[in-house]
Coordinates of C-alpha atoms and ligand atoms in Angstrom, one line a residue:
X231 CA 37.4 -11.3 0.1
X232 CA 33.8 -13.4 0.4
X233 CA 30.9 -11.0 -0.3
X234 CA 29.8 -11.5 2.9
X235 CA 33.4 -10.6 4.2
X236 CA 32.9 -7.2 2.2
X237 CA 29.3 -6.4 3.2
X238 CA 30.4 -6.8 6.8
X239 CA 33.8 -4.5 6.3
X240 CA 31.6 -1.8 4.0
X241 CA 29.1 -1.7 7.2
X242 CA 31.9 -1.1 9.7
X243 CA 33.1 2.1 7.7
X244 CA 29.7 2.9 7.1
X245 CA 28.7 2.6 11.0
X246 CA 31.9 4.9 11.5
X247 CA 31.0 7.7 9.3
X248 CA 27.5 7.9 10.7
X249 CA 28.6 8.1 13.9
X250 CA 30.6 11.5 13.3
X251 CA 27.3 12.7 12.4
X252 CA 25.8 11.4 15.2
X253 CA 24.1 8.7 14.1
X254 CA 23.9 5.2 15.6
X255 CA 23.0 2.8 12.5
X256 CA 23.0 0.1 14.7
X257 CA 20.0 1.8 16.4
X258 CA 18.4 2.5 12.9
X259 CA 18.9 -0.8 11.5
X260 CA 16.4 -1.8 15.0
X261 CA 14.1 0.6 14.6
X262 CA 13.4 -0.4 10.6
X263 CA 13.2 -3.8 12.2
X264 CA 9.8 -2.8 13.6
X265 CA 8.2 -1.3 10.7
X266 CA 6.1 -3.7 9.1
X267 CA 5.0 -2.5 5.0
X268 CA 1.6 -3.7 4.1
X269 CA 2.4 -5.7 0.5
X270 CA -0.7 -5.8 -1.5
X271 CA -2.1 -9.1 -3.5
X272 CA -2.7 -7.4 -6.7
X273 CA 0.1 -6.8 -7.8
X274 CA 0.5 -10.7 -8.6
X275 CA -2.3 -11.4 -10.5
X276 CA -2.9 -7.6 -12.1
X277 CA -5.6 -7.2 -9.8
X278 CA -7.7 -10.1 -11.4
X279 CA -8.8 -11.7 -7.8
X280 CA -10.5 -15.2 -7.4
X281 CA -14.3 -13.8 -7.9
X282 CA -15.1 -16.3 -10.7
X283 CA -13.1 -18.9 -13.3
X284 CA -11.8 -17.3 -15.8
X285 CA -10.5 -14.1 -16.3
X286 CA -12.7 -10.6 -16.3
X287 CA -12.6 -7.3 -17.2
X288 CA -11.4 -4.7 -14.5
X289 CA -13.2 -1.7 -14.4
X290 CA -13.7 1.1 -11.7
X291 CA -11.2 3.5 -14.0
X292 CA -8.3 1.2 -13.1
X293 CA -6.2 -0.4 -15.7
X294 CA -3.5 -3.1 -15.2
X295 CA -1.4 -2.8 -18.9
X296 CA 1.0 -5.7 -20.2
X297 CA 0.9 -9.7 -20.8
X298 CA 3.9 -10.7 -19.2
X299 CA 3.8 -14.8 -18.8
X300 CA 3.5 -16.5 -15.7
X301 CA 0.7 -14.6 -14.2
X302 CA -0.5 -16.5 -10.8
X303 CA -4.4 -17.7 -12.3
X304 CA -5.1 -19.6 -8.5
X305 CA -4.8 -18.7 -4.9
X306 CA -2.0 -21.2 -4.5
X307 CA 0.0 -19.8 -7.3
X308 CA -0.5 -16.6 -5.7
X309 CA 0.0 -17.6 -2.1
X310 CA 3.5 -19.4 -3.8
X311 CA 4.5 -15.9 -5.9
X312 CA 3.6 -13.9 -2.2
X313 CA 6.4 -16.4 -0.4
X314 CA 8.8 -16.3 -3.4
X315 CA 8.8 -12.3 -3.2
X316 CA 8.8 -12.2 0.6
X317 CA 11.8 -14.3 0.7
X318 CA 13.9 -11.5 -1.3
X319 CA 12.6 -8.7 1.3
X320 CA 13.8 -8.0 4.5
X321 CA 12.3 -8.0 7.5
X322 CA 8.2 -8.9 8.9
X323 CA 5.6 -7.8 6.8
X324 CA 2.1 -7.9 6.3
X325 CA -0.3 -8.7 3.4
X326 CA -3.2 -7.1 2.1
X327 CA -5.8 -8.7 0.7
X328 CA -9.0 -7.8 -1.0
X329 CA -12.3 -8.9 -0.7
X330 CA -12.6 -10.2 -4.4
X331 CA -9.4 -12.5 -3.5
X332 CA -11.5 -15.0 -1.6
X333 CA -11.4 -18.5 -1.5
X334 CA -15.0 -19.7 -2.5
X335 CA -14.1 -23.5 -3.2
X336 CA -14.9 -23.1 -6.4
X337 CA -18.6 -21.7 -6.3
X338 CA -19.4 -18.1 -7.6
X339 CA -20.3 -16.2 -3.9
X340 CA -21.4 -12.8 -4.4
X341 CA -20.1 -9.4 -2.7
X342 CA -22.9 -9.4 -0.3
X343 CA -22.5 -12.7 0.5
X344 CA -18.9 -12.9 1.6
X345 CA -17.8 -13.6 4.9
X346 CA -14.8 -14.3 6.7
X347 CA -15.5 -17.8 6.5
X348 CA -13.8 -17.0 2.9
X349 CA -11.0 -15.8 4.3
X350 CA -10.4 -18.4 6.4
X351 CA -7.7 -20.1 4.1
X352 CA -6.0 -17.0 3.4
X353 CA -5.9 -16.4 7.9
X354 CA -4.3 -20.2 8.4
X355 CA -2.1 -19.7 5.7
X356 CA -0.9 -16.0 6.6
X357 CA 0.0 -17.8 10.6
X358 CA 3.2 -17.4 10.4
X359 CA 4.4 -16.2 6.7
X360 CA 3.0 -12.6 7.4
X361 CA 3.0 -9.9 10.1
X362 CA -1.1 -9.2 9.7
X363 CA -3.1 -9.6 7.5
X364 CA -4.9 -6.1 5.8
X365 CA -8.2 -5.7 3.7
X366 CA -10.0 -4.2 1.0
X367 CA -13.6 -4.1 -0.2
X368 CA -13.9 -3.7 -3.6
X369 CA -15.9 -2.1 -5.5
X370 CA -15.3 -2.7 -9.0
X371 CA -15.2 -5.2 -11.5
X372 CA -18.8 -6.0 -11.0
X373 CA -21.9 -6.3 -12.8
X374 CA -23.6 -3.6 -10.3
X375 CA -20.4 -1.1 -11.0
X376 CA -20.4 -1.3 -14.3
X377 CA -22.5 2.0 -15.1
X378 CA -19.7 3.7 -13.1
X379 CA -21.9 4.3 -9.8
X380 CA -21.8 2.0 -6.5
X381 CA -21.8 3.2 -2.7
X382 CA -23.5 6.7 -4.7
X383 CA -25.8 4.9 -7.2
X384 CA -29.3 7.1 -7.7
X385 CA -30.7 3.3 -7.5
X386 CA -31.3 2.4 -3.6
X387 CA -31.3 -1.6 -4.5
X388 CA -27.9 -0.7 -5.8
X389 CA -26.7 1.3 -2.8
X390 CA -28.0 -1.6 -0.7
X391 CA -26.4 -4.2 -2.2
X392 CA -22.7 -2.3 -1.9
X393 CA -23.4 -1.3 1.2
X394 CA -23.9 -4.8 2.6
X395 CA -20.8 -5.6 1.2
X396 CA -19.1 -3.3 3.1
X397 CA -19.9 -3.7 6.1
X398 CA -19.6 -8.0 5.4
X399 CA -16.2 -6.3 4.8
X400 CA -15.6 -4.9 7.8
X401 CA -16.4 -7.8 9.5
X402 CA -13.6 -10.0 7.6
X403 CA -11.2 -7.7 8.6
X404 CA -12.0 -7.6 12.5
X405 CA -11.7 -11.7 11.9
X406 CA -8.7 -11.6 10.8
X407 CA -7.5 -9.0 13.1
X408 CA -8.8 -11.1 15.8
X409 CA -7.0 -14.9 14.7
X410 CA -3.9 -12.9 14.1
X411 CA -3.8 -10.7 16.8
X412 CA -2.6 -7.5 15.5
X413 CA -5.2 -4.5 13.8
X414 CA -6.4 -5.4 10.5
X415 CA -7.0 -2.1 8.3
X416 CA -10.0 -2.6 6.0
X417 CA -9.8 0.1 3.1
X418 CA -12.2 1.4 1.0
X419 CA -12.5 2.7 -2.4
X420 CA -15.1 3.9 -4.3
X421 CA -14.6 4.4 -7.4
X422 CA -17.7 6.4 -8.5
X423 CA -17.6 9.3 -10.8
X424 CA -18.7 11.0 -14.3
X425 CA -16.5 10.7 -17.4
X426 CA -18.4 13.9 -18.5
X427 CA -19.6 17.2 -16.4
X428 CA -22.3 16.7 -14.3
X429 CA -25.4 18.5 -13.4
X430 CA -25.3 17.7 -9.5
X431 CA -22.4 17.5 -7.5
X432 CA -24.0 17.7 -4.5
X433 CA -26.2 14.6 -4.5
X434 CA -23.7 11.4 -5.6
X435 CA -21.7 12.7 -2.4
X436 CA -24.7 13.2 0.5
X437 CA -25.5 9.8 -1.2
X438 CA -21.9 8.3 -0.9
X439 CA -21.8 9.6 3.0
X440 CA -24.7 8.2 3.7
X441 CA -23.9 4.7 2.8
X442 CA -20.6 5.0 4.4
X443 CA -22.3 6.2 8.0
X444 CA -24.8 3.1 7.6
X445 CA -21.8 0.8 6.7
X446 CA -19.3 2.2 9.6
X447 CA -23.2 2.2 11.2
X448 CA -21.9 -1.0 13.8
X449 CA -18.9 -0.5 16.3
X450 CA -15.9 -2.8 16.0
X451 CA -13.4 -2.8 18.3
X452 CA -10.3 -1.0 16.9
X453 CA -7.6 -3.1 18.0
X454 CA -9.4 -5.4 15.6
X455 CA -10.2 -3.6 12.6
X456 CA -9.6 -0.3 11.4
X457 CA -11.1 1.6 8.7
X458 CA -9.8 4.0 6.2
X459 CA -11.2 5.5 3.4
X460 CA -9.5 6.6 -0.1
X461 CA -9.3 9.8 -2.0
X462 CA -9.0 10.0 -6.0
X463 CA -8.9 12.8 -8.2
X464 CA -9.9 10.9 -11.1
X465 CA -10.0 7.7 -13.1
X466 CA -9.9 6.8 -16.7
X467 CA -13.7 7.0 -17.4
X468 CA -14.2 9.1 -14.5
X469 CA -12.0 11.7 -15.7
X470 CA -14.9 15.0 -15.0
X471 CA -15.8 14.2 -11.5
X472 CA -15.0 11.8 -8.3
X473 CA -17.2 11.6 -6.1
X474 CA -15.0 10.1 -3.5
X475 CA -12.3 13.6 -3.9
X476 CA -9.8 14.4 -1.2
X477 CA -12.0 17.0 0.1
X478 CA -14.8 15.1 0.3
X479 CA -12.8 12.0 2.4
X480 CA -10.9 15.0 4.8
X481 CA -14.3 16.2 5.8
X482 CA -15.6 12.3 6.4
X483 CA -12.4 11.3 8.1
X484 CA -12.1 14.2 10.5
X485 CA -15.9 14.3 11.4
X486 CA -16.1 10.6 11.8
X487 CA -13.3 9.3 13.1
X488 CA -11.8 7.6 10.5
X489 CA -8.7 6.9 8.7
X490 CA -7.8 8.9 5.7
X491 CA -5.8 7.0 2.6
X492 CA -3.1 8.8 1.1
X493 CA -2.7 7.1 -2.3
X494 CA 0.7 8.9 -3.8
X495 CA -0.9 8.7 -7.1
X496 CA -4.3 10.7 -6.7
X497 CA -3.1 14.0 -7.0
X498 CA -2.2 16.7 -9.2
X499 CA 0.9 15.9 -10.6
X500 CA 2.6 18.0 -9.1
X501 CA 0.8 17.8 -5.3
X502 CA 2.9 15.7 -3.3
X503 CA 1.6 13.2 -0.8
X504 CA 4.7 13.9 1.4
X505 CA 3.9 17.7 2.4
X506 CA 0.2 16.2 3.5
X507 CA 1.1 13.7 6.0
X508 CA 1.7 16.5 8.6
X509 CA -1.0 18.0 7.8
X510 CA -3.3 15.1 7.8
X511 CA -1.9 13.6 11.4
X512 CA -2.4 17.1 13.3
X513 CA -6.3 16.3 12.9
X514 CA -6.6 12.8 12.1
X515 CA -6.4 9.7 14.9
X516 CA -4.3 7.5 12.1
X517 CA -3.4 7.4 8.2
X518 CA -3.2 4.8 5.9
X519 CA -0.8 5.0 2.8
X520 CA -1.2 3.9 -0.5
X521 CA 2.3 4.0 -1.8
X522 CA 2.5 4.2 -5.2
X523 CA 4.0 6.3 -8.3
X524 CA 2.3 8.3 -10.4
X525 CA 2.7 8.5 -14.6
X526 CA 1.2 11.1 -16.3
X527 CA -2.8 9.4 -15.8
X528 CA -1.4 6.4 -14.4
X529 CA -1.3 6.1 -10.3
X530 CA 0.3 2.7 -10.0
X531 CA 3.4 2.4 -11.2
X532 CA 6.2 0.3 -9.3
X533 CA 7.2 2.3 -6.9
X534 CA 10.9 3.7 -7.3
X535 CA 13.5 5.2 -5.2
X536 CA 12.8 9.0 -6.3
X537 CA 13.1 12.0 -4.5
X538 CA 9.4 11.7 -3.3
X539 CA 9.4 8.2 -2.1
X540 CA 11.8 9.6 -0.2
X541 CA 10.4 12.5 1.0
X542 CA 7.6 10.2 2.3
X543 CA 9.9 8.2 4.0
X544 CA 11.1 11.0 5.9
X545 CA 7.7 12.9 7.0
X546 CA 7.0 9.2 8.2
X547 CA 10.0 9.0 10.4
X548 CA 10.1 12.4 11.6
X549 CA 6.5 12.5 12.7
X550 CA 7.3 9.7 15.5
X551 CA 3.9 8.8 14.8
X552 CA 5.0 5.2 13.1
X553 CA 2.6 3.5 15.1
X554 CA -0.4 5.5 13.8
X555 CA 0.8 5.6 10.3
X556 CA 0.2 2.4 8.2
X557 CA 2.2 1.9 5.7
X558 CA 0.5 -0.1 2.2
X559 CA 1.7 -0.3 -1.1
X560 CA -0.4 -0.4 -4.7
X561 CA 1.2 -0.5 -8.1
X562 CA 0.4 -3.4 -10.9
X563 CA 2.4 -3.3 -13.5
X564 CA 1.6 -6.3 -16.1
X565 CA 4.6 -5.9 -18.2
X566 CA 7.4 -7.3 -16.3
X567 CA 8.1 -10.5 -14.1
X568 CA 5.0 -9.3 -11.1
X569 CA 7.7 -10.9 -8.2
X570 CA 10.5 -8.3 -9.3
X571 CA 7.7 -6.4 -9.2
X572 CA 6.8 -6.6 -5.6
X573 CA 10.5 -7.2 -5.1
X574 CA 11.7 -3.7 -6.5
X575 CA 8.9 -1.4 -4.8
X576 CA 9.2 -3.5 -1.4
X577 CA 13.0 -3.5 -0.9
X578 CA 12.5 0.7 -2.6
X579 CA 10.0 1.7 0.0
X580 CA 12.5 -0.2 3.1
X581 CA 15.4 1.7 1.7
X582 CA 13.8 5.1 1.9
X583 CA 12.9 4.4 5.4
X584 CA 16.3 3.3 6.0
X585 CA 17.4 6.7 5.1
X586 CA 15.2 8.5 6.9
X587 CA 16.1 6.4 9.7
X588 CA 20.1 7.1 9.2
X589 CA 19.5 11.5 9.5
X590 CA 20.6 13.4 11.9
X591 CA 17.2 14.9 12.4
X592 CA 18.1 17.0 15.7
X593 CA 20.8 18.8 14.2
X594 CA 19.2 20.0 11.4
X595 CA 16.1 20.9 13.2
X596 CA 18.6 22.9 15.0
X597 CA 20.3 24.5 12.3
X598 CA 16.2 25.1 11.0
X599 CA 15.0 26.9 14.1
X600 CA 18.2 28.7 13.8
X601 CA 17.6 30.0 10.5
X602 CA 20.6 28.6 8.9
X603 CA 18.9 27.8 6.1
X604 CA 22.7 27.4 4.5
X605 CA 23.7 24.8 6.9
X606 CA 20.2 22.7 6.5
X607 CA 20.6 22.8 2.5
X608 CA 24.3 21.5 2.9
X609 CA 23.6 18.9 5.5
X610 CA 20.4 17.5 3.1
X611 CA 22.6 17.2 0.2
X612 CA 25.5 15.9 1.8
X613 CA 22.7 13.0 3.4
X614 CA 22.3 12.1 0.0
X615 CA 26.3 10.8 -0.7
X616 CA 26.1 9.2 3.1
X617 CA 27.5 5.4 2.5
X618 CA 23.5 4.2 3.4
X619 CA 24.0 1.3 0.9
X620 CA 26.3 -0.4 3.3
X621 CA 23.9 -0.2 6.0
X622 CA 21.0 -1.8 3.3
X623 CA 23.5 -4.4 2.5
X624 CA 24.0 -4.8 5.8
X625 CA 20.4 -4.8 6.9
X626 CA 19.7 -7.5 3.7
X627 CA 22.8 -9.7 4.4
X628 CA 21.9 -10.0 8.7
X629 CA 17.9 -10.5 7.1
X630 CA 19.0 -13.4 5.3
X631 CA 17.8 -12.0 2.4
X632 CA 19.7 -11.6 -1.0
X633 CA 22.3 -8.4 -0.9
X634 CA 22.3 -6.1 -3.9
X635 CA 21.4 -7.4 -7.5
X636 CA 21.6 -11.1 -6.3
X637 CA 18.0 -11.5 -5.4
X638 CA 16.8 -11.2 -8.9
X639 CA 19.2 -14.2 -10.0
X640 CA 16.3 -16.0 -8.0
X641 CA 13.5 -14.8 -9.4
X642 CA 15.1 -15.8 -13.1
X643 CA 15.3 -19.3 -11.7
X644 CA 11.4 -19.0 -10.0
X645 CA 10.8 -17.8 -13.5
X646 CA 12.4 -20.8 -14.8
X647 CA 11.2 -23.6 -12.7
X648 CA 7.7 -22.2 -11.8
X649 CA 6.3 -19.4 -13.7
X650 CA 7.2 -20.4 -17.0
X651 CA 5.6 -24.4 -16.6
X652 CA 2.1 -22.1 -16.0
Ligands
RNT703 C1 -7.4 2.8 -7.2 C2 -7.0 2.8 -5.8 C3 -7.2 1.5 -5.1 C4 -6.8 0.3 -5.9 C5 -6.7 -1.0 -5.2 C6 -6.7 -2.2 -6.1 O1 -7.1 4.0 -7.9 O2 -5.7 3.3 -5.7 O3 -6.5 1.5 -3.9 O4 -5.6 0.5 -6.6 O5 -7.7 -1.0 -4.2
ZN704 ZN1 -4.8 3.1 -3.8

């Protein structure tokens, strides 16, 4: 039998079996059509960016660890790596960018001087290889963030100078929100914070909400641009005290109108993103998600299919809010080929919400409000043996896009042909 012969066969029993639980996979395999992931740049370049020739140091408590060869070293490389990886994934996705990834023509242009006319390149090319286009202002890897303290700095000339940048930010994403002609979400973090315990707590964060107010100071018209802000509980360096905590962001977000960021790694270890998303969305307009996977003090690990990327998958899906709930991803990992990578947490993060998609939500909602807590535990487990790799083949195979192992044979030959000659 051709592997396609057996992919389409597999599906057929598949569809069958789902249906007894009524579930249409048909139906699911539409609706995971329409949900685009936001695939960040980093992870392609361990979030080096195109600030300056050269490489630098990153800093802002964020570490990208291994020397695998082949990194991407200019935009084309990168914009080359982005189509390579978005060739192995299925379905429309988007790309998010950030600001120290702009395209300067080869002069040094500093954070309070960028514009969108630096993103320009990066809007033409993203016509019609990308969904949308997402954005980032960044804060670190900077002269001015080097003594740990940006958007919060004691020093007004400082504050000023981030604070320009943000809101030149902000401006770069309604651009590209407005030659694309879908909502860009422009995210910030801050990275500021104390290695060791500090005096004041009080003042780095009246200071932090201050700049933020004068940055979010000028209205923009959402379907344009959208801002979110990010939580962290620490950073290596910053290990005593964030100023940017999830406390601090839930108050912002709520009083101003904001979106929150989830990232999955920014917690205690063992708080889970996925029990906050209801939460969040019963008092929040929209939420941005940083999917990622924690490690002991790491956040940004390639994301796997575990038991929580699940879990997110499903509080996603069973909110019916999918419209207001952006989904991003952010892990770097330098230590293995950066397209498998992408590859791996992408085609992870589709397959959980293929999942999700493929429950019979009603019935154990049913069997929930009914207290059968019995039935609800049996029908959860019995999800998890459900033939929903059929479907993905499926879903991969009618994509166009490599079923199964296959897709890494290409990125071995990419490795080959391209990455290796770097
Ligand atoms: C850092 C944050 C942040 C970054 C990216 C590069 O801890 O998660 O989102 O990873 O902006
Ligand atoms: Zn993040």
């Amino acid at each position: 039998m051709s592997n396609d012969k057996r992919v389409e066969k597999a599906y057929e029993i598949a569809k069958e079996q789902y249906s007894a639980i009524g579930v249409n996979t048909d139906k699911a395999i539409e609706q995971l059509k329409t949900i685009p992931i936001s695939i960040h740049c980093w992870q392609g370049d361990d979030v080096g960016g195109f600030e300056q020739v050269g490489s630098k140091e990153l800093s802002g408590g964020i570490q990208a660890t291994g020397n695998y060869p082949g990194k991407a070293t200019t935009i084309d490389q990168l914009r080359a790596d982005i189509e390579k990886a978005l060739s192995l994934i299925p379905g429309s996705h988007r790309l998010n960018l950030h600001a120290s990834y702009l395209d300067n023509g080869g002069k040094f242009v500093d954070r309070d001087k960028v514009g969108p006319e630096h993103f320009q390149s990066w809007i033409d090319w993203a016509k019609g290889k990308v969904g949308g286009l997402d954005f980032n202002a960044t804060y670190f890897s900077h002269e001015k963030a080097t003594d740990g303290f940006t958007l919060s700095h004691p020093d007004k000339t400082i504050r000023d100078f981030w604070i320009q940048h943000g809101i030149l930010s902000r401006k770069i994403g309604a651009e590209m929100g407005k030659q694309l002609g879908t909502t860009t979400v422009t995210n910030f973090w801050i990275p500021d914070g104390y290695k060791d315990i500090p005096v004041d707590r009080t003042g780095p964060r009246q200071r932090l909400a201050d700049s933020l107010d004068k940055i979010f100071a000028e209205n923009i018209d959402p379907k344009l641009n959208l801002d979110a802000v990010e939580s962290k509980l620490f950073g290596i360096g910053a290990e005593s005290y964030t100023v940017g905590s999830h406390e601090f962001y839930l108050g912002y977000v709520v009083s101003r109108r904001k979106l929150l960021c989830l990232d999955a790694g920014h917690f205690h270890p063992t708080e889970m993103l996925s029990d906050k998303i209801s939460s969040v969305m019963m008092f929040c307009p929209e939420l941005l998600l940083h999917v990622s996977r924690p490690v002991r003090w790491d956040s940004d690990h390639v994301v796997i299919l575990d038991d929580e990327l699940q879990a997110i998958a499903k509080e996603i899906v069973r909110s019916s809010k999918l419209d207001k709930i952006h989904i991003g991803l952010d892990f770097f990992d330098a230590s293995i080929n950066r397209i498998a990578a992408w590859t791996i947490g992408t085609r992870n993060m589709i397959k959980a919400l293929l999942t999700a998609l493929l429950e019979p939500t009603e019935t154990m909602l049913k069997a929930e409000l009914e207290m059968d807590f019995t039935r609800r535990l049996v029908m959860l487990e019995e999800l998890k043996t459900m033939p929903w790799a059929a479907v993905w083949d499926y879903y991969c195979h009618t994509n166009n896009v490599p079923v199964g192992m296959s897709w890494f044979d290409e990125v071995r030959k990419y490795e080959k042909d391209v990455l290796s000659r770097r």
